[in-house]
Amino acid sequence: MNWNRPLIVGLLVLLAALAWWRLQPVGGELRQTRLLMGTTVEILVDGADTARLESAVAAAFAEMERLDRLLSRYRDDSDVARLSQSEGGATVAAETAEVIALGLDVARRSDGAFDLGLGQLNDLWGLDQESPSIPTASAIAAALTGTGPAALSLDGLQVSKHSPQLQIDLGGIAKGFVVDRAIAVLRKAGVTSGAVNAGGDMFLLGERPQRPWRIGIQHPRQQGDVLEAVQISDRAVVTSGDYERFFEQDGVRYHHLFDPQSGLPARSCQSVTIIADNVALADALATAVFVLGPQRGLALLADYPQAAGLIIAADGSRHVTPTWAAYRVAP
């Protein structure tokens, strides 16, 4: 059995999910990197005032750390942990409510392909641990008890659980939300050109006419190769792939993108890349489309005309939204 250890994942997801900074020309810019949310987070900003840029980046990282304390399921004092530990729900911070509201909307529109209640299932498979394993069918069924689009409801800041044992996991959307908030901090500080990349969840800020943002999308089966390149500005881009966190047993790959209906890794796609207005939405859509597969995934994306998508199916075939061509450039 082979698996990706969590530390390796945290350090290499940047390279595996999207071949990104290496396509950027070298210039006068400030970069800082930290380990946050279980992954590598890099902030890059352009500008002449170094002191102002350093202050802006420090504020952006501080905001990301604050939100991680609210949204992490691995902190006992987070909103997510309190909600999971509760019998019927809890009052949460405004930011947590915003993440849950968006997640519930995508869950509804995707017929449950995106699910905020898979904490037990994720723990069961242990893909964040050093020794993941294939659970029994009965254990999977138990972990899925009470899950689904109707498992949570939101009224203002009050989140209600309709199954006491439901364990919340915002991992499929929270990281994108945190990146969005970091970008908002940079904008407020006057940064007009920059980027935030959290393990492949990224936002590219500014037009940069002289040095446009070009992002290389990792080939899902040829490590280190660029499948396609896109040129974007003031947009988010996220890739979900079955090569990010996985282990292999008896020649079968078991990865972290689970189908909420079966509790097993979704098998219809190798990777999905979404370009959207914000990272949180792109994050959630990439997961939902991966689970749905090309045909149903494209149908879901039709509900989001502001989004563009590239789907690599399980057989390696390429499927795109009509909006994808506007971003594609030669690698």
mmCIF file of C-alpha atoms in Angstrom:
data_model
loop_
_atom_site.group_PDB
_atom_site.id
_atom_site.type_symbol
_atom_site.label_atom_id
_atom_site.label_comp_id
_atom_site.label_asym_id
_atom_site.label_seq_id
_atom_site.Cartn_x
_atom_site.Cartn_y
_atom_site.Cartn_z
ATOM 1 C CA MET A 1 0.000 0.000 0.000
ATOM 2 C CA ASN A 2 1.264 3.479 -0.925
ATOM 3 C CA TRP A 3 -0.079 6.759 0.386
ATOM 4 C CA ASN A 4 0.681 10.473 0.505
ATOM 5 C CA ARG A 5 1.599 11.458 4.038
ATOM 6 C CA PRO A 6 -0.095 14.657 5.325
ATOM 7 C CA LEU A 7 3.155 16.607 5.658
ATOM 8 C CA ILE A 8 4.142 15.729 2.112
ATOM 9 C CA VAL A 9 0.700 16.742 0.922
ATOM 10 C CA GLY A 10 0.908 20.054 2.749
ATOM 11 C CA LEU A 11 4.194 20.929 1.110
ATOM 12 C CA LEU A 12 3.598 19.558 -2.382
ATOM 13 C CA VAL A 13 -0.049 20.302 -3.115
ATOM 14 C CA LEU A 14 1.090 23.673 -4.438
ATOM 15 C CA LEU A 15 3.012 21.852 -7.152
ATOM 16 C CA ALA A 16 0.551 19.017 -7.670
ATOM 17 C CA ALA A 17 -2.718 20.927 -7.894
ATOM 18 C CA LEU A 18 -1.611 23.739 -10.169
ATOM 19 C CA ALA A 19 1.775 24.518 -11.678
ATOM 20 C CA TRP A 20 1.513 28.119 -10.795
ATOM 21 C CA TRP A 21 4.225 30.555 -9.811
ATOM 22 C CA ARG A 22 6.734 28.977 -12.161
ATOM 23 C CA LEU A 23 4.852 30.449 -15.121
ATOM 24 C CA GLN A 24 5.237 33.961 -13.745
ATOM 25 C CA PRO A 25 8.055 36.240 -14.886
ATOM 26 C CA VAL A 26 10.491 37.339 -12.209
ATOM 27 C CA GLY A 27 10.142 40.982 -11.205
ATOM 28 C CA GLY A 28 9.927 43.410 -8.318
ATOM 29 C CA GLU A 29 7.542 41.668 -5.959
ATOM 30 C CA LEU A 30 7.151 40.567 -2.357
ATOM 31 C CA ARG A 31 6.422 36.904 -1.532
ATOM 32 C CA GLN A 32 5.781 35.307 1.825
ATOM 33 C CA THR A 33 4.880 31.698 2.618
ATOM 34 C CA ARG A 34 3.391 30.063 5.702
ATOM 35 C CA LEU A 35 1.874 26.730 6.659
ATOM 36 C CA LEU A 36 -1.813 27.313 7.394
ATOM 37 C CA MET A 37 -4.976 25.208 7.185
ATOM 38 C CA GLY A 38 -2.877 22.101 6.688
ATOM 39 C CA THR A 39 -1.275 23.368 3.507
ATOM 40 C CA THR A 40 1.253 25.815 2.089
ATOM 41 C CA VAL A 41 -0.095 29.347 1.709
ATOM 42 C CA GLU A 42 1.791 31.858 -0.413
ATOM 43 C CA ILE A 43 1.004 35.537 -0.851
ATOM 44 C CA LEU A 44 2.593 37.520 -3.652
ATOM 45 C CA VAL A 45 2.153 41.278 -4.060
ATOM 46 C CA ASP A 46 3.568 43.844 -6.485
ATOM 47 C CA GLY A 47 4.388 47.454 -5.750
ATOM 48 C CA ALA A 48 7.098 49.982 -5.011
ATOM 49 C CA ASP A 49 6.343 50.660 -1.327
ATOM 50 C CA THR A 50 7.891 47.647 0.384
ATOM 51 C CA ALA A 51 6.902 48.687 3.901
ATOM 52 C CA ARG A 52 3.255 49.095 2.901
ATOM 53 C CA LEU A 53 3.277 45.756 1.096
ATOM 54 C CA GLU A 54 4.795 43.961 4.089
ATOM 55 C CA SER A 55 2.133 45.447 6.340
ATOM 56 C CA ALA A 56 -0.630 44.377 3.943
ATOM 57 C CA VAL A 57 0.687 40.825 3.698
ATOM 58 C CA ALA A 58 1.013 40.559 7.481
ATOM 59 C CA ALA A 59 -2.611 41.719 7.855
ATOM 60 C CA ALA A 60 -3.773 39.204 5.247
ATOM 61 C CA PHE A 61 -2.040 36.329 7.021
ATOM 62 C CA ALA A 62 -3.470 37.489 10.358
ATOM 63 C CA GLU A 63 -6.974 37.411 8.892
ATOM 64 C CA MET A 64 -6.407 33.923 7.497
ATOM 65 C CA GLU A 65 -5.205 32.696 10.891
ATOM 66 C CA ARG A 66 -8.256 34.246 12.586
ATOM 67 C CA LEU A 67 -10.637 32.540 10.185
ATOM 68 C CA ASP A 68 -8.827 29.228 10.507
ATOM 69 C CA ARG A 69 -9.536 29.370 14.228
ATOM 70 C CA LEU A 70 -13.250 29.685 13.412
ATOM 71 C CA LEU A 71 -13.543 27.174 10.593
ATOM 72 C CA SER A 72 -11.089 24.380 11.403
ATOM 73 C CA ARG A 73 -12.590 21.067 12.472
ATOM 74 C CA TYR A 74 -9.325 20.215 14.220
ATOM 75 C CA ARG A 75 -9.582 22.949 16.877
ATOM 76 C CA ASP A 76 -11.804 22.233 19.871
ATOM 77 C CA ASP A 77 -12.729 25.903 20.211
ATOM 78 C CA SER A 78 -13.724 26.497 16.570
ATOM 79 C CA ASP A 79 -17.287 27.111 15.413
ATOM 80 C CA VAL A 80 -17.118 23.905 13.402
ATOM 81 C CA ALA A 81 -16.037 21.804 16.383
ATOM 82 C CA ARG A 82 -18.708 23.328 18.622
ATOM 83 C CA LEU A 83 -21.343 22.669 15.991
ATOM 84 C CA SER A 84 -20.221 19.067 15.541
ATOM 85 C CA GLN A 85 -20.199 18.477 19.301
ATOM 86 C CA SER A 86 -23.666 19.952 19.765
ATOM 87 C CA GLU A 87 -26.851 17.905 19.882
ATOM 88 C CA GLY A 88 -28.975 20.137 17.704
ATOM 89 C CA GLY A 89 -26.928 23.107 16.538
ATOM 90 C CA ALA A 90 -25.163 26.252 17.652
ATOM 91 C CA THR A 91 -24.881 29.971 17.130
ATOM 92 C CA VAL A 92 -21.867 30.752 14.969
ATOM 93 C CA ALA A 93 -19.883 33.761 13.825
ATOM 94 C CA ALA A 94 -21.030 35.715 10.782
ATOM 95 C CA GLU A 95 -18.136 34.374 8.712
ATOM 96 C CA THR A 96 -19.005 30.765 9.566
ATOM 97 C CA ALA A 97 -22.633 31.387 8.682
ATOM 98 C CA GLU A 98 -21.568 32.853 5.330
ATOM 99 C CA VAL A 99 -19.503 29.761 4.493
ATOM 100 C CA ILE A 100 -22.327 27.424 5.505
ATOM 101 C CA ALA A 101 -24.898 29.408 3.501
ATOM 102 C CA LEU A 102 -22.845 29.110 0.324
ATOM 103 C CA GLY A 103 -22.134 25.438 0.990
ATOM 104 C CA LEU A 104 -25.803 24.658 1.514
ATOM 105 C CA ASP A 105 -26.693 26.452 -1.718
ATOM 106 C CA VAL A 106 -24.172 24.416 -3.732
ATOM 107 C CA ALA A 107 -25.329 21.250 -1.947
ATOM 108 C CA ARG A 108 -28.922 21.957 -2.978
ATOM 109 C CA ARG A 109 -28.095 22.832 -6.583
ATOM 110 C CA SER A 110 -25.847 19.793 -6.966
ATOM 111 C CA ASP A 111 -28.423 17.371 -5.524
ATOM 112 C CA GLY A 112 -26.114 16.592 -2.633
ATOM 113 C CA ALA A 113 -22.890 16.064 -4.597
ATOM 114 C CA PHE A 114 -21.406 18.691 -2.276
ATOM 115 C CA ASP A 115 -21.949 17.923 1.413
ATOM 116 C CA LEU A 116 -20.879 19.803 4.542
ATOM 117 C CA GLY A 117 -21.551 16.847 6.833
ATOM 118 C CA LEU A 118 -18.862 14.330 5.872
ATOM 119 C CA GLY A 119 -16.667 14.728 8.953
ATOM 120 C CA GLN A 120 -17.233 11.153 10.119
ATOM 121 C CA LEU A 121 -16.609 9.764 6.653
ATOM 122 C CA ASN A 122 -13.359 11.688 6.268
ATOM 123 C CA ASP A 123 -12.171 10.458 9.656
ATOM 124 C CA LEU A 124 -13.124 6.906 8.743
ATOM 125 C CA TRP A 125 -10.986 6.833 5.606
ATOM 126 C CA GLY A 126 -8.113 8.613 7.340
ATOM 127 C CA LEU A 127 -6.631 10.217 4.247
ATOM 128 C CA ASP A 128 -5.280 12.997 6.454
ATOM 129 C CA GLN A 129 -3.498 10.413 8.578
ATOM 130 C CA GLU A 130 -0.349 8.382 8.050
ATOM 131 C CA SER A 131 -2.168 5.062 7.639
ATOM 132 C CA PRO A 132 -5.385 5.413 5.634
ATOM 133 C CA SER A 133 -7.410 2.264 5.011
ATOM 134 C CA ILE A 134 -10.524 1.026 3.253
ATOM 135 C CA PRO A 135 -13.463 1.004 5.688
ATOM 136 C CA THR A 136 -16.089 -1.699 5.838
ATOM 137 C CA ALA A 137 -19.413 -1.149 4.110
ATOM 138 C CA SER A 138 -21.201 -1.063 7.462
ATOM 139 C CA ALA A 139 -18.817 1.576 8.817
ATOM 140 C CA ILE A 140 -19.362 3.723 5.734
ATOM 141 C CA ALA A 141 -23.137 3.404 6.063
ATOM 142 C CA ALA A 142 -22.934 4.464 9.701
ATOM 143 C CA ALA A 143 -20.750 7.485 8.823
ATOM 144 C CA LEU A 144 -23.305 8.609 6.235
ATOM 145 C CA THR A 145 -26.235 8.437 8.653
ATOM 146 C CA GLY A 146 -27.977 11.798 8.791
ATOM 147 C CA THR A 147 -25.936 13.406 6.001
ATOM 148 C CA GLY A 148 -27.332 15.108 2.899
ATOM 149 C CA PRO A 149 -28.458 18.587 1.770
ATOM 150 C CA ALA A 150 -31.210 18.686 4.422
ATOM 151 C CA ALA A 151 -28.918 17.733 7.313
ATOM 152 C CA LEU A 152 -28.210 21.385 8.179
ATOM 153 C CA SER A 153 -30.307 24.530 8.123
ATOM 154 C CA LEU A 154 -29.364 28.136 8.726
ATOM 155 C CA ASP A 155 -31.376 30.981 10.216
ATOM 156 C CA GLY A 156 -29.232 34.063 10.594
ATOM 157 C CA LEU A 157 -26.353 32.963 12.802
ATOM 158 C CA GLN A 158 -28.179 29.915 14.139
ATOM 159 C CA VAL A 159 -27.179 26.616 12.533
ATOM 160 C CA SER A 160 -29.456 23.652 13.179
ATOM 161 C CA LYS A 161 -28.381 20.016 12.905
ATOM 162 C CA HIS A 162 -31.104 17.533 12.090
ATOM 163 C CA SER A 163 -29.010 14.570 13.224
ATOM 164 C CA PRO A 164 -27.158 14.752 16.574
ATOM 165 C CA GLN A 165 -24.224 12.648 15.362
ATOM 166 C CA LEU A 166 -23.564 14.770 12.268
ATOM 167 C CA GLN A 167 -19.930 15.904 12.072
ATOM 168 C CA ILE A 168 -19.304 19.084 10.090
ATOM 169 C CA ASP A 169 -16.375 19.411 7.707
ATOM 170 C CA LEU A 170 -16.038 22.668 5.762
ATOM 171 C CA GLY A 171 -12.790 21.565 4.120
ATOM 172 C CA GLY A 172 -14.308 21.682 0.642
ATOM 173 C CA ILE A 173 -15.132 25.374 0.871
ATOM 174 C CA ALA A 174 -13.529 27.052 3.905
ATOM 175 C CA LYS A 175 -10.040 27.292 2.422
ATOM 176 C CA GLY A 176 -11.430 29.171 -0.560
ATOM 177 C CA PHE A 177 -13.364 31.516 1.705
ATOM 178 C CA VAL A 178 -10.231 32.263 3.714
ATOM 179 C CA VAL A 179 -8.336 33.109 0.521
ATOM 180 C CA ASP A 180 -11.149 35.445 -0.519
ATOM 181 C CA ARG A 181 -10.928 37.275 2.785
ATOM 182 C CA ALA A 182 -7.158 37.606 2.483
ATOM 183 C CA ILE A 183 -7.649 39.200 -0.932
ATOM 184 C CA ALA A 184 -10.180 41.611 0.597
ATOM 185 C CA VAL A 185 -7.572 42.641 3.185
ATOM 186 C CA LEU A 186 -4.991 43.247 0.456
ATOM 187 C CA ARG A 187 -7.468 45.343 -1.544
ATOM 188 C CA LYS A 188 -8.329 47.416 1.518
ATOM 189 C CA ALA A 189 -4.613 48.073 2.066
ATOM 190 C CA GLY A 190 -4.345 49.466 -1.447
ATOM 191 C CA VAL A 191 -2.711 46.469 -3.130
ATOM 192 C CA THR A 192 -3.689 46.461 -6.800
ATOM 193 C CA SER A 193 -1.610 43.527 -8.031
ATOM 194 C CA GLY A 194 -1.058 40.299 -6.172
ATOM 195 C CA ALA A 195 -2.167 36.757 -5.535
ATOM 196 C CA VAL A 196 -2.984 34.367 -2.731
ATOM 197 C CA ASN A 197 -2.466 30.628 -3.216
ATOM 198 C CA ALA A 198 -3.530 28.154 -0.532
ATOM 199 C CA GLY A 199 -2.500 24.734 -1.763
ATOM 200 C CA GLY A 200 -3.948 25.304 -5.226
ATOM 201 C CA ASP A 201 -6.941 27.451 -4.178
ATOM 202 C CA MET A 202 -5.977 30.833 -5.541
ATOM 203 C CA PHE A 203 -7.081 34.305 -6.504
ATOM 204 C CA LEU A 204 -5.166 36.497 -8.956
ATOM 205 C CA LEU A 205 -5.589 40.196 -8.173
ATOM 206 C CA GLY A 206 -5.142 42.921 -10.780
ATOM 207 C CA GLU A 207 -4.967 43.168 -14.540
ATOM 208 C CA ARG A 208 -1.138 43.172 -14.888
ATOM 209 C CA PRO A 209 -1.125 44.091 -18.618
ATOM 210 C CA GLN A 210 2.663 43.848 -18.857
ATOM 211 C CA ARG A 211 2.913 40.572 -16.938
ATOM 212 C CA PRO A 212 -0.463 38.800 -17.133
ATOM 213 C CA TRP A 213 -1.274 36.050 -14.681
ATOM 214 C CA ARG A 214 -0.807 32.719 -16.434
ATOM 215 C CA ILE A 215 -1.590 29.546 -14.540
ATOM 216 C CA GLY A 216 -0.534 26.084 -15.636
ATOM 217 C CA ILE A 217 -2.970 23.285 -14.787
ATOM 218 C CA GLN A 218 -1.333 20.081 -13.607
ATOM 219 C CA HIS A 219 -1.834 17.030 -15.801
ATOM 220 C CA PRO A 220 -3.686 14.542 -13.558
ATOM 221 C CA ARG A 221 -1.698 11.532 -14.754
ATOM 222 C CA GLN A 222 1.678 12.970 -15.759
ATOM 223 C CA GLN A 223 3.312 14.471 -12.690
ATOM 224 C CA GLY A 224 4.986 17.792 -13.378
ATOM 225 C CA ASP A 225 3.408 18.220 -16.830
ATOM 226 C CA VAL A 226 1.110 21.124 -17.672
ATOM 227 C CA LEU A 227 -2.189 20.005 -19.148
ATOM 228 C CA GLU A 228 -3.346 23.477 -20.150
ATOM 229 C CA ALA A 229 -2.587 27.084 -19.264
ATOM 230 C CA VAL A 230 -5.076 29.852 -18.555
ATOM 231 C CA GLN A 231 -4.684 33.608 -18.385
ATOM 232 C CA ILE A 232 -6.905 35.356 -15.861
ATOM 233 C CA SER A 233 -7.193 38.566 -13.876
ATOM 234 C CA ASP A 234 -9.276 39.390 -10.819
ATOM 235 C CA ARG A 235 -10.564 35.834 -10.799
ATOM 236 C CA ALA A 236 -10.303 32.692 -8.714
ATOM 237 C CA VAL A 237 -9.045 29.341 -9.963
ATOM 238 C CA VAL A 238 -9.253 26.009 -8.139
ATOM 239 C CA THR A 239 -8.417 22.444 -9.178
ATOM 240 C CA SER A 240 -9.677 19.286 -7.472
ATOM 241 C CA GLY A 241 -7.936 16.074 -8.509
ATOM 242 C CA ASP A 242 -7.698 12.459 -7.499
ATOM 243 C CA TYR A 243 -3.895 12.797 -7.348
ATOM 244 C CA GLU A 244 -3.825 15.245 -4.443
ATOM 245 C CA ARG A 245 -4.492 12.970 -1.453
ATOM 246 C CA PHE A 246 -4.710 9.243 -2.082
ATOM 247 C CA PHE A 247 -3.412 5.789 -1.359
ATOM 248 C CA GLU A 248 -3.309 2.715 -3.553
ATOM 249 C CA GLN A 249 -4.255 -0.838 -2.676
ATOM 250 C CA ASP A 250 -4.319 -3.787 -5.051
ATOM 251 C CA GLY A 251 -3.803 -1.425 -7.964
ATOM 252 C CA VAL A 252 -6.810 0.772 -7.080
ATOM 253 C CA ARG A 253 -6.491 4.451 -6.190
ATOM 254 C CA TYR A 254 -8.507 5.653 -3.194
ATOM 255 C CA HIS A 255 -8.628 9.444 -2.954
ATOM 256 C CA HIS A 256 -10.187 12.132 -0.773
ATOM 257 C CA LEU A 257 -13.030 13.313 -3.035
ATOM 258 C CA PHE A 258 -15.913 11.184 -1.804
ATOM 259 C CA ASP A 259 -19.304 10.648 -3.371
ATOM 260 C CA PRO A 260 -21.735 11.513 -0.539
ATOM 261 C CA GLN A 261 -24.199 8.936 -1.847
ATOM 262 C CA SER A 262 -21.879 5.945 -1.602
ATOM 263 C CA GLY A 263 -19.185 7.114 0.815
ATOM 264 C CA LEU A 264 -16.583 5.913 -1.684
ATOM 265 C CA PRO A 265 -14.133 7.955 -3.761
ATOM 266 C CA ALA A 266 -15.922 9.445 -6.787
ATOM 267 C CA ARG A 267 -14.846 7.695 -9.976
ATOM 268 C CA SER A 268 -16.140 9.835 -12.855
ATOM 269 C CA CYS A 269 -13.239 12.318 -13.064
ATOM 270 C CA GLN A 270 -9.484 12.644 -12.788
ATOM 271 C CA SER A 271 -9.531 16.410 -12.196
ATOM 272 C CA VAL A 272 -11.770 19.454 -12.345
ATOM 273 C CA THR A 273 -10.613 23.063 -12.669
ATOM 274 C CA ILE A 274 -13.015 25.936 -12.002
ATOM 275 C CA ILE A 275 -12.542 29.649 -12.693
ATOM 276 C CA ALA A 276 -15.020 31.861 -10.844
ATOM 277 C CA ASP A 277 -15.596 35.244 -9.230
ATOM 278 C CA ASN A 278 -14.457 34.027 -5.822
ATOM 279 C CA VAL A 279 -12.431 31.143 -4.457
ATOM 280 C CA ALA A 280 -15.068 29.795 -2.076
ATOM 281 C CA LEU A 281 -17.501 29.201 -4.928
ATOM 282 C CA ALA A 282 -14.791 27.758 -7.181
ATOM 283 C CA ASP A 283 -13.724 25.453 -4.332
ATOM 284 C CA ALA A 284 -17.217 24.076 -3.748
ATOM 285 C CA LEU A 285 -18.015 23.743 -7.455
ATOM 286 C CA ALA A 286 -14.775 21.876 -8.175
ATOM 287 C CA THR A 287 -15.720 19.248 -5.583
ATOM 288 C CA ALA A 288 -19.351 19.005 -6.689
ATOM 289 C CA VAL A 289 -18.481 18.676 -10.380
ATOM 290 C CA PHE A 290 -15.821 16.059 -9.621
ATOM 291 C CA VAL A 291 -18.467 13.957 -7.881
ATOM 292 C CA LEU A 292 -21.128 14.501 -10.561
ATOM 293 C CA GLY A 293 -18.903 13.701 -13.529
ATOM 294 C CA PRO A 294 -18.718 15.449 -16.924
ATOM 295 C CA GLN A 295 -22.348 15.397 -18.079
ATOM 296 C CA ARG A 296 -24.041 16.294 -14.822
ATOM 297 C CA GLY A 297 -21.136 18.540 -13.837
ATOM 298 C CA LEU A 298 -21.516 20.680 -16.957
ATOM 299 C CA ALA A 299 -25.244 20.891 -16.254
ATOM 300 C CA LEU A 300 -24.496 22.215 -12.770
ATOM 301 C CA LEU A 301 -22.020 24.772 -14.125
ATOM 302 C CA ALA A 302 -24.717 26.043 -16.490
ATOM 303 C CA ASP A 303 -26.405 27.409 -13.352
ATOM 304 C CA TYR A 304 -23.292 29.545 -12.738
ATOM 305 C CA PRO A 305 -22.737 31.604 -15.907
ATOM 306 C CA GLN A 306 -19.920 33.521 -14.192
ATOM 307 C CA ALA A 307 -17.916 30.295 -13.852
ATOM 308 C CA ALA A 308 -15.791 28.365 -16.351
ATOM 309 C CA GLY A 309 -14.818 24.749 -16.014
ATOM 310 C CA LEU A 310 -12.396 22.150 -17.382
ATOM 311 C CA ILE A 311 -13.258 18.525 -16.573
ATOM 312 C CA ILE A 312 -10.893 15.635 -17.201
ATOM 313 C CA ALA A 313 -13.051 12.523 -17.116
ATOM 314 C CA ALA A 314 -12.002 9.154 -15.749
ATOM 315 C CA ASP A 315 -11.109 8.011 -19.268
ATOM 316 C CA GLY A 316 -8.914 11.081 -19.807
ATOM 317 C CA SER A 317 -11.342 12.873 -22.124
ATOM 318 C CA ARG A 318 -11.599 16.653 -21.902
ATOM 319 C CA HIS A 319 -14.876 18.505 -21.282
ATOM 320 C CA VAL A 320 -15.249 22.286 -20.972
ATOM 321 C CA THR A 321 -17.906 24.915 -20.485
ATOM 322 C CA PRO A 322 -18.472 27.356 -23.371
ATOM 323 C CA THR A 323 -16.811 30.026 -21.201
ATOM 324 C CA TRP A 324 -13.517 28.139 -20.894
ATOM 325 C CA ALA A 325 -12.121 29.243 -24.273
ATOM 326 C CA ALA A 326 -11.937 32.868 -23.074
ATOM 327 C CA TYR A 327 -9.187 31.931 -20.599
ATOM 328 C CA ARG A 328 -7.202 29.221 -22.380
ATOM 329 C CA VAL A 329 -3.727 30.018 -23.740
ATOM 330 C CA ALA A 330 -0.951 27.814 -25.105
ATOM 331 C CA PRO A 331 1.195 26.291 -22.304
#
